[in-house]
Short mmCIF file of C-alpha atoms in Angstrom, two decimals:
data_model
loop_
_atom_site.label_atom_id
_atom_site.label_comp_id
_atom_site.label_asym_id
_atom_site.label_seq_id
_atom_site.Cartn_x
_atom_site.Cartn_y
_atom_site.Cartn_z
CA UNK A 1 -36.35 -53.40 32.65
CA UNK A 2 -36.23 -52.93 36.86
CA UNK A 3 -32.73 -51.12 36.20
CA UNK A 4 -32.49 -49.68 39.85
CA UNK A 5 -34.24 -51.15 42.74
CA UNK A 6 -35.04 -49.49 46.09
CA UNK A 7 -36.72 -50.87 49.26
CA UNK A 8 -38.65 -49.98 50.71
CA UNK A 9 -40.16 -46.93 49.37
CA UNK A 10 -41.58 -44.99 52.44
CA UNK A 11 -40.53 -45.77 56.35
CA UNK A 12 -41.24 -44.01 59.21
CA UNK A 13 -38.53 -44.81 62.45
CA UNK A 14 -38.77 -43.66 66.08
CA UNK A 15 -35.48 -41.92 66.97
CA UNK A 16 -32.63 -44.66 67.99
CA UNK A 17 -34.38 -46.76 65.75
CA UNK A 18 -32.15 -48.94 63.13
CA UNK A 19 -33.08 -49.48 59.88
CA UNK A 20 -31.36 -50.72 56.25
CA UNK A 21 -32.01 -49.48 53.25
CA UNK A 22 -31.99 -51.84 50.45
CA UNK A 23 -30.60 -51.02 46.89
CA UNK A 24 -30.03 -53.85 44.00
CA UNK A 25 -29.14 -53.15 40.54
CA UNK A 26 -29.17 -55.29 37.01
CA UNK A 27 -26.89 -53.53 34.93
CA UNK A 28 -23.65 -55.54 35.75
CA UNK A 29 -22.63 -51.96 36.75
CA UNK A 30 -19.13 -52.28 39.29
CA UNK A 31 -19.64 -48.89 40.68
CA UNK A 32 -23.16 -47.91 43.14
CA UNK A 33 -23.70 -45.25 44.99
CA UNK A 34 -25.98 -43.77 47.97
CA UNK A 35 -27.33 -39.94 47.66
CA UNK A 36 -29.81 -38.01 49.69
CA UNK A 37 -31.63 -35.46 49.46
CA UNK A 38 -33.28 -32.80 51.19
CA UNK A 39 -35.09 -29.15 50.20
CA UNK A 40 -32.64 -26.60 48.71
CA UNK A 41 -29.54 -29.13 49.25
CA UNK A 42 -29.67 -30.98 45.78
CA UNK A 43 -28.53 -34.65 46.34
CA UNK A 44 -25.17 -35.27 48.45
CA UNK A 45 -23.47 -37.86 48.20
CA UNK A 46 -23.19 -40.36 51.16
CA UNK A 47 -21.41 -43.10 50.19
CA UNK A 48 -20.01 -45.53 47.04
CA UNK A 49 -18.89 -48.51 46.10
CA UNK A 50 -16.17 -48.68 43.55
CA UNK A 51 -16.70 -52.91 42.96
CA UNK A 52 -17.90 -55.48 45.41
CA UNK A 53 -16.11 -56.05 48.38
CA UNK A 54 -15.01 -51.85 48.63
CA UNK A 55 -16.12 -49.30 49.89
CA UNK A 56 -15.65 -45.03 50.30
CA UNK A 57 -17.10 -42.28 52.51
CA UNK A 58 -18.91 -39.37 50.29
CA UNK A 59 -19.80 -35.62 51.34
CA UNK A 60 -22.43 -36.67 54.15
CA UNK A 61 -21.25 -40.20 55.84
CA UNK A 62 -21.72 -39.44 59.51
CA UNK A 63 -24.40 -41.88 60.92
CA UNK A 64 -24.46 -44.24 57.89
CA UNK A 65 -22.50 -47.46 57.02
CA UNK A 66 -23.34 -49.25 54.33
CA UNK A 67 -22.45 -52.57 52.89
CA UNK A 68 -22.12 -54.38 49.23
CA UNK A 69 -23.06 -57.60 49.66
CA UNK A 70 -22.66 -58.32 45.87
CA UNK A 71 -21.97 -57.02 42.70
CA UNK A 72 -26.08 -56.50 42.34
CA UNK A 73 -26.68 -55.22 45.75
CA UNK A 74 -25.70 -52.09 48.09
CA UNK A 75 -27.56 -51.55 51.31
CA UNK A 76 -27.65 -48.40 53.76
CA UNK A 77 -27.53 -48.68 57.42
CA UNK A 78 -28.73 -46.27 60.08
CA UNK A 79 -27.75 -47.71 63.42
CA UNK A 80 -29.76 -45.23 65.64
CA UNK A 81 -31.64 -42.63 63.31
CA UNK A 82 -31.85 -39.08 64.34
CA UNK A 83 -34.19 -36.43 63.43
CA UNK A 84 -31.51 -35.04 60.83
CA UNK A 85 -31.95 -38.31 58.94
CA UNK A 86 -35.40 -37.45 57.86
CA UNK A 87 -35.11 -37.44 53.55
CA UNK A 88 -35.18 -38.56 50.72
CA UNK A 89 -32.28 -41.44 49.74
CA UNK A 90 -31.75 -42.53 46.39
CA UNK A 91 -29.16 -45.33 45.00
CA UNK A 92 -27.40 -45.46 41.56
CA UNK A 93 -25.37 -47.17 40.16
CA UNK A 94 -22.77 -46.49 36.76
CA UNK A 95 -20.21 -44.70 35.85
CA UNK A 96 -18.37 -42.17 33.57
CA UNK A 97 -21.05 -40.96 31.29
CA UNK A 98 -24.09 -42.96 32.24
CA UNK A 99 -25.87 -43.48 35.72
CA UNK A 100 -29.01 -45.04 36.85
CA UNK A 101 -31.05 -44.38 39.28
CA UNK A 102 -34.06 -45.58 41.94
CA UNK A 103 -36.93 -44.89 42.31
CA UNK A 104 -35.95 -43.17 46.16
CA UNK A 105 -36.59 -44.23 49.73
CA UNK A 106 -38.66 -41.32 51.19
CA UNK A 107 -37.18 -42.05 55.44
CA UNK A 108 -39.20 -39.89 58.42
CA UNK A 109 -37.29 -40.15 61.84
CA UNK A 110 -39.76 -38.81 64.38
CA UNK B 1 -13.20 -31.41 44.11
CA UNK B 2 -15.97 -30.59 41.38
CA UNK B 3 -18.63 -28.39 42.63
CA UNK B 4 -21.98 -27.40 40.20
CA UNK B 5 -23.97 -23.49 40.61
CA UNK B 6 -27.37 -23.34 39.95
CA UNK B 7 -27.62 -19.47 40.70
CA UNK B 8 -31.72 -19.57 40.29
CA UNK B 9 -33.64 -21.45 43.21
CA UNK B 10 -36.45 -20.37 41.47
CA UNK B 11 -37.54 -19.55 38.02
CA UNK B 12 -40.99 -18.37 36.65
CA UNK B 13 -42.05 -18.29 32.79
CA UNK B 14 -45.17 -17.89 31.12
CA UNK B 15 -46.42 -20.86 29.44
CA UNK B 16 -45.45 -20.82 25.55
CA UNK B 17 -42.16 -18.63 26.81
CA UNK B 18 -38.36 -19.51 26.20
CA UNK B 19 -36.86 -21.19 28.98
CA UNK B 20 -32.87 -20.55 30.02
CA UNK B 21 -31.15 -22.64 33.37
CA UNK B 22 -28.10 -21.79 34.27
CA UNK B 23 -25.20 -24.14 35.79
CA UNK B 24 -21.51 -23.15 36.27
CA UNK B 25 -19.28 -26.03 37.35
CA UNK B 26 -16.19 -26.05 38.82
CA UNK B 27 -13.82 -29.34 37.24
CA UNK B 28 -10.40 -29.42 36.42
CA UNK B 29 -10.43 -31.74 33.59
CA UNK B 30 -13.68 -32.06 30.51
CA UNK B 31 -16.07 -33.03 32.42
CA UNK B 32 -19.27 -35.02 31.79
CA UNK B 33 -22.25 -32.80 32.54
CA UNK B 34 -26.17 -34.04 32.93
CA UNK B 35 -29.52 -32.10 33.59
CA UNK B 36 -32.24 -34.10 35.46
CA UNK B 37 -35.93 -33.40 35.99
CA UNK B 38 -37.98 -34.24 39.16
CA UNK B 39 -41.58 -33.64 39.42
CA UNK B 40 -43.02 -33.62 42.94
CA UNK B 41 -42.83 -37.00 44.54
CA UNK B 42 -40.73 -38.62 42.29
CA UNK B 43 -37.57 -39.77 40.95
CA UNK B 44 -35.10 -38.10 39.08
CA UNK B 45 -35.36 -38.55 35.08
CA UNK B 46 -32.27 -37.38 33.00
CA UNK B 47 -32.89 -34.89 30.17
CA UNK B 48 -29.69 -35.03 28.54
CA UNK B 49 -25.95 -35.25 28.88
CA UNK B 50 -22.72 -34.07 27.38
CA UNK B 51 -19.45 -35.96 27.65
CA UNK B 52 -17.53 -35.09 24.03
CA UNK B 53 -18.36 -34.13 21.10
CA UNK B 54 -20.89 -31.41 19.83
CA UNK B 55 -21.02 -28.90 22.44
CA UNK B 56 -25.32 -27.97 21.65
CA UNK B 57 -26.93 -31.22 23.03
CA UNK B 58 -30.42 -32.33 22.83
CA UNK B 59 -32.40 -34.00 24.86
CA UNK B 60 -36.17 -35.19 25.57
CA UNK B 61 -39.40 -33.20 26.03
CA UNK B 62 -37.43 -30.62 23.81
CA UNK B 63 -34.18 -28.99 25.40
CA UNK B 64 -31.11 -28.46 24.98
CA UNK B 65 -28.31 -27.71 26.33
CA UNK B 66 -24.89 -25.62 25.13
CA UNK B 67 -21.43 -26.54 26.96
CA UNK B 68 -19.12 -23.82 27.15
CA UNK B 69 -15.59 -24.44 28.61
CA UNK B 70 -15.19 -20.71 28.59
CA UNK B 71 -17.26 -19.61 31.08
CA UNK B 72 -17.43 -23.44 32.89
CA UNK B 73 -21.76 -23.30 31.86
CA UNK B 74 -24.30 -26.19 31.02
CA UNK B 75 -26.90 -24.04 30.55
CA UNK B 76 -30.51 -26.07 29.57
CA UNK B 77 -32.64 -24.38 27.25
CA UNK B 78 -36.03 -25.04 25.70
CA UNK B 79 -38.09 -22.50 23.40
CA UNK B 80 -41.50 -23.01 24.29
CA UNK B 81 -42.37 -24.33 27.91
CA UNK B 82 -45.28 -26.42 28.46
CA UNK B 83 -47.53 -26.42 31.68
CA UNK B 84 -45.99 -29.86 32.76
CA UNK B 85 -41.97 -28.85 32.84
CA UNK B 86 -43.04 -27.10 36.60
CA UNK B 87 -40.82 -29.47 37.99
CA UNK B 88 -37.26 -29.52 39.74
CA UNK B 89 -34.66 -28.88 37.70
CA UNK B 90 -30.98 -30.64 38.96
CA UNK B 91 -27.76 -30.02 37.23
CA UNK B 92 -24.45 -32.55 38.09
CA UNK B 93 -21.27 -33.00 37.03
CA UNK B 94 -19.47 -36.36 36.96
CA UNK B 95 -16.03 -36.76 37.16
CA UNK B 96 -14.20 -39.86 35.27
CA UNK B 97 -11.06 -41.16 37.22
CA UNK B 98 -10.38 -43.86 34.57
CA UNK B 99 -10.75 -46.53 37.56
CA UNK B 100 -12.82 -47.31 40.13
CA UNK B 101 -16.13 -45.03 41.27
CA UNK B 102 -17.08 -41.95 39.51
CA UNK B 103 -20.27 -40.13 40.65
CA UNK B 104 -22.60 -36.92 39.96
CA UNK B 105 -21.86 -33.66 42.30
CA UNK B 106 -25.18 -31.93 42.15
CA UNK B 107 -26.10 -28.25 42.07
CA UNK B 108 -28.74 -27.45 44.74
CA UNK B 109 -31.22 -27.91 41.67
CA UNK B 110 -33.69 -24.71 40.35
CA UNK B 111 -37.65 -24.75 40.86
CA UNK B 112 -39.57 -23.99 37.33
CA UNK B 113 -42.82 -22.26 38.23
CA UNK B 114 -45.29 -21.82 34.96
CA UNK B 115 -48.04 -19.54 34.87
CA UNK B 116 -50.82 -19.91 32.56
#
């Protein structure tokens, strides 16, 4: 029952580093998502995917893109990560009345 | 847009106490409401929803949680608390568009503190 993958689970990036975070799901869900999070903030949303092949900015989308390969997988890019990067990113993926999520990606930009 | 209040960053019971969380959301339609749990270090685990139906709904570990469209509250409840609820406490609100992408706005979540 994997349900919601994430890789990798810990990374630490130099500043102007570039990194992507991997997300793959086996629910046949259409819709995935990318949140972080950070202390006092709850999770925000960064961006979603609707179905393969789309894809829409969330609350938090500066210095991200992000890319859905497939109907399984949704991966998160940082092109040159900055300081303000440094948290916690989950995926999901459902919709309506049922999500699931990973297990997180804990990032530190130093 | 949807938005979710959790007024309470923190909370602090006595162990064996009753346990209330509030959450106010802001939705223009019924909306489908969740409460999630995160202990340090980890993921989020989801303690119980409410999309239709019976507006009191329980959930694991023992809470509950009453919807009430008249004063826009999920609140979570549990009668006794146990030692291992300290945890983070995150309530969302999803919308449904009836197409495409939904997704959970999340309230900036409440910290449960026990004491013995």
């Amino acid at each position: 029952n994997a349900g919601v993958t994430q890789t990798p689970k810990f990374q630490v990036l130099k500043t102007g580093q570039s990194m992507t975070l991997q997300c793959a799901q086996d629910m046949n869900h259409n819709s995935m998502y990318w949140y972080r999070q950070d202390p006092g903030m709850g999770l925000r949303l960064i961006y979603y995917s609707a179905s393969e092949g789309t894809t829409d900015k969330g609350e938090v989308p500066n210095g991200y893109n992000v890319s859905r390969l497939n109907k399984r997988e949704f991966s998160l890019r940082l092109e040159s990560a900055a300081p303000s990067q440094t948290s916690v990113y989950f995926c999901a993926s459902g919709r309506g009345s049922g999500y699931t999520f990973g297990s997180g990606t804990r990032l530190t930009v130093v | 847009a949807q938005s979710v209040t959790q007024p309470d960053i923190h909370i602090t019971v006595s162990e064996g106490a009753s346990l209330e969380l509030r959450c106010n959301y802001s939705y223009g339609a019924t909306p489908y409401l969740f409460w999630y749990v995160q202990s340090p270090g980890q993921g989020l685990q989801l303690l119980l929803k409410y999309f239709s139906g019976d507006t009191l709904v329980q959930g694991i570990k023992g809470f509950e949680a009453e919807f009430k469209r008249s004063q826009s509250s999920f609140n979570l409840r549990k009668p006794s608390v146990h030692w291992s609820d300290a945890a983070e406490y995150f309530c969302a609100v999803g919308r449904h568009s009836g197409g495409g992408a939904d997704g959970l706005t999340f309230g900036k979540g409440t910290h449960l503190i026990i004491q013995p």
